[in-house]
Coordinates of C-alpha atoms in Angstrom, one line a residue:
X19 CA 128.7 97.1 133.8
X20 CA 128.3 100.8 134.7
X21 CA 131.3 102.0 132.8
X22 CA 133.3 98.8 133.1
X23 CA 135.3 97.7 130.1
X24 CA 136.7 94.3 129.1
X25 CA 139.3 93.3 126.6
X26 CA 138.2 91.9 123.2
X27 CA 139.7 91.1 119.8
X28 CA 138.5 94.6 118.8
X29 CA 140.1 96.3 121.9
X30 CA 138.3 97.5 125.0
X31 CA 134.5 97.2 124.9
X32 CA 131.8 97.8 127.5
X33 CA 131.2 94.8 129.7
X34 CA 128.1 92.8 128.5
X35 CA 128.9 93.7 124.9
X36 CA 130.8 91.4 122.5
X37 CA 132.9 91.3 119.4
X38 CA 131.2 89.8 116.4
X39 CA 130.7 90.2 112.7
X40 CA 128.0 92.0 110.7
X41 CA 127.0 88.6 109.1
X42 CA 125.6 87.5 112.5
X43 CA 122.9 90.1 112.5
X44 CA 122.0 90.6 108.8
X45 CA 120.8 88.7 105.7
X46 CA 122.5 90.0 102.6
X47 CA 122.0 89.4 98.9
X48 CA 122.6 91.3 95.6
X49 CA 120.0 93.3 93.8
X50 CA 118.8 92.3 90.4
X51 CA 118.5 93.9 86.9
X52 CA 114.9 94.7 86.1
X53 CA 113.3 93.5 82.9
X54 CA 112.1 97.0 82.1
X55 CA 112.6 100.4 83.5
X56 CA 111.9 104.0 82.6
X57 CA 113.2 107.4 83.7
X58 CA 109.9 108.9 85.0
X59 CA 107.4 107.6 87.5
X60 CA 103.9 106.9 86.2
X61 CA 100.9 104.7 87.1
X62 CA 102.6 101.5 85.7
X63 CA 106.2 102.3 86.4
X64 CA 105.8 103.4 90.0
X65 CA 108.4 101.5 92.0
X66 CA 111.8 103.2 92.5
X67 CA 114.8 101.4 91.0
X68 CA 117.7 102.0 93.4
X69 CA 121.2 102.0 92.1
X70 CA 124.4 102.4 94.1
X71 CA 123.9 106.1 94.6
X72 CA 120.2 106.7 94.5
X73 CA 117.0 106.3 92.4
X74 CA 118.0 105.6 88.8
X75 CA 114.5 105.1 87.3
X76 CA 111.2 103.2 87.9
X77 CA 110.0 99.7 87.4
X78 CA 106.5 98.1 87.1
X79 CA 107.3 95.5 89.8
X80 CA 109.1 95.4 93.1
X81 CA 111.6 93.0 94.6
X82 CA 111.1 94.1 98.2
X83 CA 108.1 95.5 100.1
X84 CA 109.8 95.8 103.5
X85 CA 112.4 97.9 105.2
X86 CA 115.8 97.2 103.6
X87 CA 119.2 98.9 103.4
X88 CA 121.2 99.1 100.2
X89 CA 124.8 99.9 99.6
X90 CA 126.8 100.0 96.4
X91 CA 128.3 96.7 95.2
X92 CA 129.9 97.9 92.0
X93 CA 131.1 101.5 91.3
X94 CA 129.8 103.8 94.0
X95 CA 130.6 102.7 97.6
X96 CA 129.6 104.1 100.9
X97 CA 126.2 105.5 100.1
X98 CA 123.9 103.8 102.6
X99 CA 120.2 104.0 101.5
X100 CA 117.5 103.2 104.0
X101 CA 114.4 102.1 102.0
X102 CA 111.0 101.7 103.6
X103 CA 108.8 101.4 100.5
X104 CA 108.2 98.8 97.8
X105 CA 111.3 99.0 95.7
X106 CA 113.6 97.3 93.2
X107 CA 117.3 97.4 94.2
X108 CA 119.5 97.1 91.0
X109 CA 122.2 94.6 90.4
X110 CA 124.9 97.1 91.4
X111 CA 123.7 97.1 95.0
X112 CA 123.9 94.8 98.0
X113 CA 120.6 94.4 99.8
X114 CA 120.7 94.1 103.6
X115 CA 117.9 92.9 105.7
X116 CA 119.0 93.5 109.3
X117 CA 117.6 92.1 112.6
X118 CA 118.4 95.5 114.1
X119 CA 117.6 98.1 111.4
X120 CA 118.9 101.3 113.0
X121 CA 122.0 99.7 114.5
X122 CA 123.0 98.1 111.2
X123 CA 122.3 101.3 109.3
X124 CA 124.6 103.2 111.7
X125 CA 127.3 100.6 111.4
X126 CA 127.1 100.6 107.6
X127 CA 127.6 104.4 107.6
X128 CA 130.8 104.0 109.6
X129 CA 132.5 101.4 107.4
X130 CA 135.6 102.3 105.4
X131 CA 134.5 101.0 102.0
X132 CA 137.7 102.0 100.4
X133 CA 139.5 99.4 102.5
X134 CA 137.0 96.7 101.4
X135 CA 137.4 97.4 97.7
X136 CA 138.4 94.4 95.6
X137 CA 138.2 95.9 92.1
X138 CA 141.2 97.4 90.3
X139 CA 139.5 99.3 87.4
X140 CA 135.9 99.0 88.7
X141 CA 135.4 99.3 92.5
X142 CA 133.8 96.1 93.9
X143 CA 132.6 95.0 97.3
X144 CA 131.3 91.4 97.9
X145 CA 128.6 90.1 100.3
X146 CA 131.4 88.2 102.1
X147 CA 133.3 91.5 102.7
X148 CA 130.2 93.0 104.4
X149 CA 129.4 89.8 106.4
X150 CA 133.0 89.5 107.7
X151 CA 133.2 93.1 108.8
X152 CA 134.0 93.0 112.5
X153 CA 131.7 94.9 114.8
X154 CA 131.0 95.4 118.5
X155 CA 127.5 94.1 119.3
X156 CA 125.8 95.9 122.2
X157 CA 124.0 94.2 125.0
X158 CA 120.4 93.2 124.0
X159 CA 118.8 95.9 126.3
X160 CA 121.0 98.6 124.8
X161 CA 120.2 97.5 121.3
X162 CA 116.5 97.6 122.0
X163 CA 116.7 101.1 123.4
X164 CA 118.8 102.2 120.5
X165 CA 116.3 100.8 118.0
X166 CA 113.4 102.5 119.7
X167 CA 115.1 105.9 119.5
X168 CA 116.3 105.3 116.0
X169 CA 112.7 104.4 114.9
X170 CA 111.4 107.6 116.5
X171 CA 113.9 109.8 114.8
X172 CA 113.6 107.9 111.5
X173 CA 109.8 108.5 111.5
X174 CA 110.2 112.1 112.5
X175 CA 112.7 112.6 109.6
X176 CA 110.3 111.0 107.2
X177 CA 107.4 113.2 108.4
X178 CA 109.5 116.4 108.0
X179 CA 110.6 115.3 104.5
X180 CA 107.0 114.7 103.5
X181 CA 106.0 118.1 104.9
X182 CA 109.0 119.7 103.0
X183 CA 107.8 118.1 99.7
X184 CA 104.2 119.3 100.3
X185 CA 105.4 122.9 101.1
X186 CA 107.7 123.0 98.1
X187 CA 104.9 122.0 95.8
X188 CA 102.6 124.6 97.4
X189 CA 105.3 127.3 97.0
X190 CA 105.9 126.3 93.3
X191 CA 102.1 126.5 92.7
X192 CA 101.5 129.8 94.5
X193 CA 104.6 131.8 93.8
X194 CA 104.0 132.2 90.0
X195 CA 100.4 133.2 90.7
X196 CA 101.5 135.8 93.3
X197 CA 104.2 137.2 91.0
X198 CA 101.8 137.5 88.0
X199 CA 99.1 139.2 90.2
X200 CA 96.6 136.3 89.6
X201 CA 96.4 136.0 93.4
X202 CA 96.6 139.0 95.7
X203 CA 97.4 138.9 99.4
X204 CA 95.0 141.1 101.4
X205 CA 96.8 143.7 103.5
X206 CA 95.2 144.6 106.8
X207 CA 95.2 148.3 107.7
X208 CA 95.5 149.0 111.3

């Protein structure tokens, strides 16, 4: 260990790590088409419907209420979506349930999806393509440390995004009132 490398089918890798495939550390399935959807979120249609490149509407039910990762199966490829809320991934996505969430998300972001494309007129990636993707699997202790750090940064990012949304809403509420003179900012004289 300590900087030592060994030969593998993927080239030199750190000692204690191994060559493997993504299928060893994930469960993968395809999303489904919802019975009903609508553009805007409301009290009934409150679960985001994820397409290959983002939220494409809302549904009244969810398929997953756990942390999942989606990638485009048909059409858009390469957009990795980390989802930690109740959601409905559409039928043009692949749904990945990893054993090591942060590590798998990082690997998925590094894949050359163009090289995996099977479609001629409509880009297509299969579950088997993703499962068979060769990867270097770190030693268990390294994977654990990586996951801990990833979780910390993921949670920090989510907190910052929530604060940004709150601040944007506050700005959008207060700015028109300030501009119209409905609210005045007291000026201290000193």
